[in-house]
Structure formats: C-alpha cells, structure tokens
Short mmCIF file of C-alpha atoms and ligand atoms in Angstrom, two decimals:
data_model
loop_
_atom_site.label_atom_id
_atom_site.label_comp_id
_atom_site.label_asym_id
_atom_site.label_seq_id
_atom_site.Cartn_x
_atom_site.Cartn_y
_atom_site.Cartn_z
CA MET A 1 29.64 -13.03 13.79
CA ALA A 2 27.60 -10.09 15.07
CA ASP A 3 28.64 -8.61 18.43
CA GLU A 4 26.30 -7.91 21.29
CA PHE A 5 25.97 -4.17 20.51
CA SER A 6 25.18 -4.63 16.87
CA ILE A 7 22.60 -7.22 17.79
CA ILE A 8 20.94 -4.87 20.20
CA GLU A 9 21.11 -2.01 17.63
CA ARG A 10 19.82 -4.09 14.69
CA TYR A 11 17.15 -6.26 16.25
CA PHE A 12 16.01 -4.72 19.51
CA THR A 13 16.19 -0.94 19.01
CA TRP A 14 12.75 -0.19 17.61
CA ASP A 15 11.44 2.92 15.77
CA ASP A 16 8.34 4.81 16.61
CA SER A 17 8.56 4.69 20.39
CA PRO A 18 5.40 5.90 22.11
CA LYS A 19 5.34 9.23 24.01
CA SER A 20 5.55 7.37 27.31
CA VAL A 21 9.16 6.30 26.47
CA HIS A 22 11.54 9.19 27.24
CA GLN A 23 14.62 6.91 26.83
CA GLY A 24 14.34 3.33 25.63
CA VAL A 25 17.05 0.92 24.52
CA GLY A 26 20.47 2.54 24.43
CA ASP A 27 21.21 4.08 27.82
CA ASP A 28 22.00 2.33 31.14
CA ALA A 29 18.31 2.02 31.88
CA ALA A 30 14.97 2.97 30.42
CA LEU A 31 13.33 6.25 31.43
CA LEU A 32 9.56 6.01 31.30
CA ASN A 33 6.87 8.65 31.78
CA LEU A 34 4.14 7.55 34.19
CA PRO A 35 0.48 8.22 33.45
CA LEU A 36 -1.04 11.12 35.40
CA GLU A 37 -4.25 9.51 36.53
CA GLN A 38 -4.61 7.34 39.62
CA GLN A 39 -3.30 4.16 38.15
CA GLN A 40 -1.36 1.18 39.46
CA LEU A 41 1.68 -0.28 37.74
CA VAL A 42 1.28 -3.99 36.97
CA VAL A 43 4.47 -5.99 36.53
CA SER A 44 5.03 -9.62 35.57
CA VAL A 45 7.96 -11.68 34.35
CA ASP A 46 8.17 -15.13 32.69
CA THR A 47 11.06 -17.17 31.43
CA LEU A 48 10.89 -19.61 28.56
CA ILE A 49 13.68 -22.22 28.39
CA SER A 50 14.41 -24.26 25.27
CA GLY A 51 13.41 -27.89 25.80
CA VAL A 52 11.29 -27.06 28.82
CA HIS A 53 8.76 -24.50 27.67
CA PHE A 54 8.98 -25.14 23.95
CA PRO A 55 10.40 -28.01 21.84
CA VAL A 56 14.05 -27.37 20.89
CA GLU A 57 13.22 -27.37 17.14
CA THR A 58 10.58 -24.56 17.44
CA ASN A 59 11.20 -21.74 15.01
CA ALA A 60 12.45 -18.35 16.24
CA HIS A 61 9.32 -16.41 15.19
CA ALA A 62 7.09 -18.73 17.24
CA ILE A 63 9.42 -18.67 20.24
CA ALA A 64 9.34 -14.84 20.28
CA HIS A 65 5.58 -14.76 19.91
CA LYS A 66 5.07 -17.22 22.72
CA ALA A 67 7.52 -15.49 25.07
CA LEU A 68 5.66 -12.24 24.72
CA ALA A 69 2.19 -13.80 24.53
CA VAL A 70 2.46 -15.59 27.89
CA ASN A 71 3.49 -12.33 29.52
CA LEU A 72 0.71 -10.34 27.81
CA SER A 73 -1.63 -13.06 29.10
CA ASP A 74 -0.62 -12.23 32.69
CA LEU A 75 -1.48 -8.60 32.07
CA ALA A 76 -4.83 -9.71 30.61
CA ALA A 77 -5.51 -11.84 33.70
CA MET A 78 -5.01 -8.76 35.87
CA GLY A 79 -7.19 -6.56 33.66
CA ALA A 80 -4.11 -4.32 32.92
CA GLU A 81 -3.45 -2.20 29.81
CA PRO A 82 -0.03 -3.24 28.30
CA ALA A 83 2.61 -0.49 28.14
CA TRP A 84 6.28 -1.63 28.05
CA PHE A 85 8.41 -4.72 28.22
CA THR A 86 12.04 -5.69 28.70
CA LEU A 87 13.79 -8.68 27.18
CA SER A 88 16.63 -10.74 28.64
CA LEU A 89 17.94 -13.02 25.96
CA THR A 90 20.49 -15.77 26.37
CA LEU A 91 21.71 -17.14 23.03
CA PRO A 92 23.91 -20.08 22.17
CA ASN A 93 25.19 -18.22 19.07
CA THR A 94 24.52 -15.15 16.95
CA ASP A 95 22.66 -16.67 13.96
CA THR A 96 21.38 -13.55 12.18
CA GLU A 97 18.60 -15.37 10.40
CA TRP A 98 17.35 -16.67 13.75
CA LEU A 99 17.58 -13.20 15.28
CA SER A 100 15.77 -11.60 12.45
CA GLU A 101 12.88 -14.10 12.67
CA PHE A 102 12.84 -13.71 16.44
CA SER A 103 12.64 -9.89 16.32
CA GLU A 104 9.87 -10.09 13.65
CA GLY A 105 7.79 -12.42 15.83
CA LEU A 106 8.27 -10.09 18.79
CA LYS A 107 7.47 -6.94 16.89
CA SER A 108 4.32 -8.14 15.23
CA LEU A 109 2.70 -9.29 18.50
CA ALA A 110 3.93 -6.17 20.35
CA LYS A 111 2.33 -3.95 17.68
CA LEU A 112 -0.95 -5.76 17.92
CA HIS A 113 -1.09 -5.16 21.67
CA ASN A 114 0.46 -1.71 21.89
CA ILE A 115 3.38 -2.75 24.03
CA PHE A 116 6.89 -1.40 23.44
CA LEU A 117 10.38 -2.90 24.04
CA VAL A 118 12.29 -0.52 26.31
CA GLY A 119 15.37 -2.44 27.37
CA GLY A 120 16.89 -5.78 28.25
CA ASP A 121 20.07 -7.79 28.45
CA THR A 122 21.92 -10.05 25.96
CA CYS A 123 24.30 -12.82 26.82
CA ARG A 124 25.63 -16.18 25.60
CA GLY A 125 24.44 -19.56 26.88
CA LYS A 126 21.67 -22.13 26.42
CA LEU A 127 18.67 -20.53 24.67
CA SER A 128 16.44 -18.86 27.27
CA ILE A 129 14.08 -15.87 26.91
CA THR A 130 12.96 -13.77 29.88
CA ILE A 131 10.39 -11.07 29.30
CA GLN A 132 9.11 -8.69 31.87
CA VAL A 133 5.93 -6.80 31.02
CA MET A 134 4.59 -3.62 32.57
CA GLY A 135 1.09 -2.30 32.27
CA PHE A 136 -1.41 -0.08 34.04
CA VAL A 137 -4.78 -0.56 35.69
CA LYS A 138 -7.06 2.02 37.34
CA GLN A 139 -6.57 2.01 41.08
CA GLY A 140 -8.68 -0.70 42.66
CA LYS A 141 -9.78 -2.16 39.32
CA ALA A 142 -7.28 -5.00 38.91
CA LEU A 143 -8.79 -8.51 38.50
CA LEU A 144 -7.41 -10.61 41.39
CA ARG A 145 -7.47 -14.35 42.16
CA SER A 146 -8.65 -13.75 45.72
CA THR A 147 -12.03 -12.13 45.18
CA ALA A 148 -14.30 -14.95 43.89
CA GLN A 149 -17.60 -15.23 45.82
CA GLN A 150 -19.89 -18.09 46.61
CA GLY A 151 -22.69 -18.11 43.97
CA ASP A 152 -20.50 -16.60 41.24
CA HIS A 153 -20.62 -18.14 37.80
CA ILE A 154 -17.36 -19.52 36.35
CA TYR A 155 -16.53 -18.63 32.77
CA VAL A 156 -13.73 -19.44 30.30
CA THR A 157 -12.78 -17.82 27.00
CA GLY A 158 -12.15 -19.73 23.77
CA THR A 159 -11.64 -23.51 23.73
CA LEU A 160 -9.51 -25.58 26.00
CA GLY A 161 -6.98 -28.36 25.47
CA ASP A 162 -5.92 -27.55 21.93
CA ALA A 163 -2.35 -26.58 22.82
CA ALA A 164 -1.95 -29.80 24.87
CA ALA A 165 -3.26 -31.81 21.93
CA GLY A 166 -0.79 -30.00 19.63
CA LEU A 167 2.08 -30.95 21.90
CA ALA A 168 0.91 -34.56 22.19
CA VAL A 169 0.84 -34.78 18.35
CA LEU A 170 4.37 -33.36 18.09
CA GLN A 171 5.49 -35.92 20.67
CA ASN A 172 3.70 -38.79 18.82
CA ARG A 173 1.37 -39.41 21.71
CA LEU A 174 -1.75 -38.50 19.75
CA PHE A 175 -2.83 -38.72 16.16
CA LEU A 176 -4.92 -35.99 14.43
CA SER A 177 -5.75 -35.18 10.78
CA PRO A 178 -3.30 -32.79 9.10
CA GLN A 179 -5.76 -29.90 9.41
CA ASP A 180 -6.54 -30.51 13.09
CA THR A 181 -2.83 -30.95 13.75
CA ALA A 182 -2.13 -27.59 12.13
CA GLU A 183 -4.83 -25.90 14.22
CA CYS A 184 -3.70 -27.42 17.53
CA VAL A 185 0.03 -26.81 16.89
CA SER A 186 -0.77 -23.21 15.98
CA LYS A 187 -2.60 -22.87 19.38
CA LEU A 188 0.52 -24.26 21.05
CA GLU A 189 3.01 -22.08 19.24
CA TYR A 190 0.97 -18.96 18.67
CA PRO A 191 -1.27 -18.55 21.70
CA GLN A 192 -3.42 -15.35 21.36
CA PRO A 193 -3.53 -13.56 24.69
CA ARG A 194 -7.00 -12.33 25.66
CA ASN A 195 -6.15 -8.68 26.39
CA SER A 196 -9.09 -7.27 24.50
CA MET A 197 -11.54 -9.63 26.33
CA SER A 198 -9.90 -8.56 29.59
CA ARG A 199 -10.68 -4.91 28.80
CA LEU A 200 -14.38 -5.83 28.33
CA LEU A 201 -14.50 -7.86 31.62
CA GLN A 202 -13.46 -4.88 33.76
CA GLY A 203 -16.39 -3.87 35.93
CA TYR A 204 -17.96 -7.34 35.42
CA ALA A 205 -15.57 -10.09 36.59
CA SER A 206 -15.09 -10.73 40.29
CA ALA A 207 -11.87 -12.71 39.93
CA CYS A 208 -9.65 -13.79 37.03
CA ILE A 209 -6.65 -15.95 36.14
CA ASP A 210 -5.08 -17.01 32.84
CA ILE A 211 -4.98 -20.69 32.13
CA SER A 212 -1.33 -21.64 31.66
CA ASP A 213 -1.01 -24.88 33.73
CA GLY A 214 -4.47 -26.32 32.87
CA LEU A 215 -8.03 -25.42 33.84
CA LEU A 216 -8.14 -27.47 37.06
CA ALA A 217 -4.74 -26.32 38.32
CA ASP A 218 -5.49 -22.68 37.61
CA LEU A 219 -9.04 -22.81 38.97
CA GLN A 220 -7.54 -24.27 42.14
CA HIS A 221 -5.42 -21.09 42.48
CA ILE A 222 -8.58 -18.99 42.50
CA LEU A 223 -10.25 -21.32 45.04
CA ASP A 224 -7.25 -21.31 47.37
CA ALA A 225 -6.88 -17.50 47.17
CA SER A 226 -10.61 -16.90 47.63
CA ASN A 227 -11.34 -19.70 50.14
CA VAL A 228 -14.18 -21.09 48.11
CA GLY A 229 -14.98 -24.25 46.11
CA ALA A 230 -16.29 -24.91 42.60
CA LYS A 231 -18.72 -27.10 40.78
CA ILE A 232 -17.83 -27.72 37.13
CA ASN A 233 -20.27 -29.11 34.57
CA THR A 234 -17.95 -31.09 32.32
CA HIS A 235 -20.50 -31.15 29.48
CA THR A 236 -20.10 -27.40 29.13
CA ILE A 237 -16.32 -27.30 28.78
CA PRO A 238 -15.65 -25.65 25.41
CA LEU A 239 -13.91 -27.98 22.96
CA SER A 240 -12.65 -27.20 19.41
CA SER A 241 -13.85 -29.21 16.46
CA ALA A 242 -10.51 -31.01 16.51
CA LEU A 243 -11.00 -32.17 20.12
CA LYS A 244 -14.62 -33.07 19.56
CA LYS A 245 -13.44 -35.73 17.14
CA LEU A 246 -11.44 -37.49 19.91
CA ASP A 247 -12.76 -39.95 22.41
CA HIS A 248 -14.73 -37.66 24.80
CA SER A 249 -12.80 -38.64 27.95
CA LYS A 250 -9.48 -38.01 26.20
CA ALA A 251 -10.69 -34.64 24.97
CA LEU A 252 -11.84 -33.72 28.51
CA GLU A 253 -8.55 -34.82 29.98
CA LEU A 254 -6.69 -32.52 27.56
CA ALA A 255 -9.10 -29.63 28.34
CA LEU A 256 -9.02 -30.02 32.12
CA ILE A 257 -5.36 -30.73 32.80
CA GLY A 258 -3.53 -29.82 29.54
CA GLY A 259 -1.55 -26.57 29.86
CA ASP A 260 -0.57 -23.69 27.57
CA ASP A 261 -4.06 -22.57 26.61
CA TYR A 262 -3.59 -18.93 27.74
CA GLU A 263 -7.40 -18.48 27.81
CA LEU A 264 -8.94 -16.54 30.74
CA LEU A 265 -10.82 -18.17 33.55
CA PHE A 266 -13.01 -15.70 35.43
CA THR A 267 -15.81 -15.53 37.92
CA ILE A 268 -18.78 -13.20 37.78
CA SER A 269 -21.74 -12.60 40.11
CA PRO A 270 -25.18 -13.74 38.74
CA LEU A 271 -26.29 -10.03 38.48
CA LYS A 272 -23.20 -8.97 36.59
CA ALA A 273 -23.46 -12.14 34.37
CA TYR A 274 -26.99 -10.97 33.52
CA GLN A 275 -25.75 -7.45 32.76
CA LEU A 276 -22.99 -8.87 30.54
CA LYS A 277 -25.48 -10.83 28.41
CA PRO A 278 -26.25 -8.06 25.86
CA LEU A 279 -22.51 -7.46 25.38
CA ILE A 280 -21.93 -11.22 24.83
CA ARG A 281 -24.64 -11.15 22.15
CA SER A 282 -23.74 -7.89 20.40
CA ARG A 283 -20.00 -8.54 20.38
CA LYS A 284 -20.40 -12.30 19.88
CA LEU A 285 -17.99 -12.86 22.79
CA ASN A 286 -16.40 -16.29 22.73
CA ILE A 287 -16.92 -17.11 26.41
CA ARG A 288 -18.75 -20.02 28.10
CA CYS A 289 -20.16 -20.59 31.59
CA ILE A 290 -18.77 -23.89 32.91
CA GLY A 291 -19.88 -23.93 36.54
CA THR A 292 -20.41 -22.11 39.77
CA ILE A 293 -18.46 -21.14 42.90
CA ASP A 294 -19.72 -22.79 46.05
CA GLN A 295 -18.67 -22.93 49.71
CA SER A 296 -17.00 -26.39 49.58
CA MET A 297 -13.67 -25.07 50.84
CA ASN A 298 -11.02 -25.25 48.05
CA LYS A 299 -12.56 -28.28 46.35
CA ILE A 300 -13.43 -28.79 42.70
CA LYS A 301 -16.41 -31.12 41.99
CA LEU A 302 -16.73 -32.39 38.45
CA HIS A 303 -20.21 -33.31 37.18
CA PRO A 304 -20.38 -35.94 35.81
CA GLU A 305 -17.27 -37.19 37.60
CA ILE A 306 -14.32 -38.39 35.51
CA ASN A 307 -11.04 -40.08 36.37
CA LEU A 308 -7.93 -38.01 35.65
CA PRO A 309 -4.27 -38.98 35.95
CA HIS A 310 -3.34 -35.71 37.79
CA ASN A 311 -4.44 -32.14 38.15
CA GLY A 312 -2.14 -30.12 35.90
CA TYR A 313 1.36 -29.13 35.02
CA GLN A 314 3.90 -28.37 37.82
CA HIS A 315 7.60 -27.74 37.45
CA PHE A 316 8.78 -29.25 40.76
CA SER A 317 6.43 -32.19 41.42
P1 ADP B 401 24.64 -2.52 30.59
O1 ADP B 401 26.04 -3.05 30.39
O2 ADP B 401 24.56 -1.11 31.14
O3 ADP B 401 23.73 -3.47 31.26
P2 ADP B 401 23.86 -3.46 28.03
O4 ADP B 401 25.04 -3.46 27.16
O5 ADP B 401 23.43 -4.73 28.67
O6 ADP B 401 24.08 -2.33 29.12
O7 ADP B 401 22.66 -2.86 27.24
C1 ADP B 401 22.72 -1.66 26.50
C2 ADP B 401 21.36 -1.17 26.23
O8 ADP B 401 20.73 -2.12 25.41
C3 ADP B 401 20.47 -0.98 27.45
O9 ADP B 401 19.62 0.10 27.24
C4 ADP B 401 19.67 -2.25 27.52
O10 ADP B 401 18.47 -2.11 28.17
C5 ADP B 401 19.55 -2.62 26.05
N1 ADP B 401 19.43 -4.06 25.75
C6 ADP B 401 20.36 -5.04 25.93
N2 ADP B 401 19.95 -6.19 25.48
C7 ADP B 401 18.68 -6.02 25.02
C8 ADP B 401 17.71 -6.86 24.47
N3 ADP B 401 17.90 -8.15 24.28
N4 ADP B 401 16.54 -6.27 24.12
C9 ADP B 401 16.31 -4.99 24.30
N5 ADP B 401 17.21 -4.14 24.80
C10 ADP B 401 18.39 -4.62 25.24
MG1 MG B 402 23.15 -5.47 30.59
#
C-alpha cells in the first residue's frame, strides 16, 4: 500500500513547471509569481463526487479529465487564460493502477490547456475530487453573466444534449446505435472545454456562461443577472447527427434541459456579431445563433413552443 507522501511524490509532483511557479507541490503552500501587467486573478472551484457527478464505474482517466475539464470550462466562461490548479483528492484506497490512470488523464488535459498542478491535499474517504483553477484576464475584460443587453444575439458553441443522451443510454433510458452511443458517452466522459473559443470571443461577446446544468437553466442565469429576457428559435438549436436520429421533441428536450455539455452560451451585439462573421468563416468556428435577448424580464420564450418536464439540473430541488 502506497502512503500519502509517496502518492503525492509519484503522481502529483510534475516535471517542467512553468516559470510562474516558484514553488509548487512539496512545501506547505505553493508560491506563485504574478504577471506584471494589469490583470485580474480568476478563481473557481468544483467538486465531483462519485455516484453524483459521474457513475461509480467510470474509469479513473475519464474522472480526472472531467474534474479538470469542468473547471477549465469555468475559466473559459469568464474569458480567462488558465494558469494553475490545486487538487483535493479523497480516495477510498490507494490502488496504484487507478492513481496512475487518474494522473495520466489529468496531465494530458492540463498540458493541452497550459495549466499546471501546484498543490493540493490527499485523504481517505468516499471518492471525491475537488479542483480549484486559477487564471488571468486583462482588467475589465472578463466575460460576465450580468452584461447581456436587449437586442443582443444569443450564440452557443458545438452541439447540445449529447452528454445527457450518453448518460441516458448508460442508465438504459435511451437506445442509440453503438457508434452514436460511443460518441455521446465520450461527450459525457470527456467534455472538451472551450477555452480556445473563449479567447476568440474576447472583445466580441457581451456576456457568457458555460452550459453545465442545461441550456435553459444556464441561460436563465444570464437573464437573471442581466435583467433581460430571451427568445429562442428551437429550430436553430445545434444537434449532433446522433440526436438528429431521435424523435425531434426528445432530442430538443435533451438539448434544452440535459446537463454536462460544457459548451459556451454567449451574447453578442448585432454590430459585434457582424464584425465576428469573417472570423467565423475563416476559422470555421463551430458556433450557432439560437435567438435574441429581449426586454421580457427574466423570461425565456421558445419558438415554436414545446412542453418540457422541467428546466434543468439542480442539486437541491
Ligand atoms: P500539509 O500537511 O502542510 O497540508 P500535505 O502533506 O497535505 O501538507 O501536502 C504536502 C504537499 O503536497 C503540499 O505542497 C501540497 O500542496 C501537496 N499535495 C498534497 N496532496 C496533493 C494532491 N492530491 N495533488 C497535488 N499536490 C498535493
Ligand atoms: Mg494538506
């Protein structure tokens, strides 16, 4: 059985630390060099609990990926450049194969997004992973929820509802072909946070949020924070080829209220949307306009209307 210190040394003390890390894992706390420019520190933390945020049988590589991905997605939603993260890990046992897969999953996504593990905590208990990410944004340039304006266009990245479809298949509530199942389960287990898209949206988007609890629930957060309403054209909701094969109302239900997409939902003024067009074309940006912000205080109007069982995922409802 590996002890706590050899676990930290073997799996969570990484080589090649960036210059910004004066002291990473190994002392009582991390010592980090701040950038010189006028920047703001952006901090976010998310916990993933086995059986709540991922099925108990999920493999360690995927768990690590998702734990970091959901946090990177929060930095993307703020328009922040990833820098460092800490990891608080509660483990039921010290299975070295599990730990090795976990640290591989963490490392490969961290490398891809230029974010470095600088510290954490390790203890014994029911499997739970808490990651805190830190990043930077130029002063005044963060993408907030509270700054959507009447007349803005509403955009989303990627396709919606795939992760929810993947979960439904795993729970035997939905049947898809083997290939569609693989694609949807991969969206569920390996969400790809939209940090590079977020970089492009700086200077264009007026407000932004990442879609973790479902399109409607997360759009509602922008509406509440900005005191505006929204009109959504349900025909324009982007659906993957897997979801297009389903009954249309079922696919829309998954896309509107299914969670775990980790796509970005952002608003943009008509002028900025016009200015963004050449970039959309030249970079083939995978984004779609799905509606507009209006003055109907805090309300979402769906056109054409559809009946939904509820508005999205909540932990305490
Ligand atoms: P302390 O008792 O001072 O809290 P720990 O023994 O918890 O110290 O941690 C020792 C060092 O290892 C610290 O630098 C801490 O940040 C780091 N660390 C502990 N657990 C992890 C982990 N899961 N991932 C990354 N770093 C960790
Ligand atoms: Mg500690």
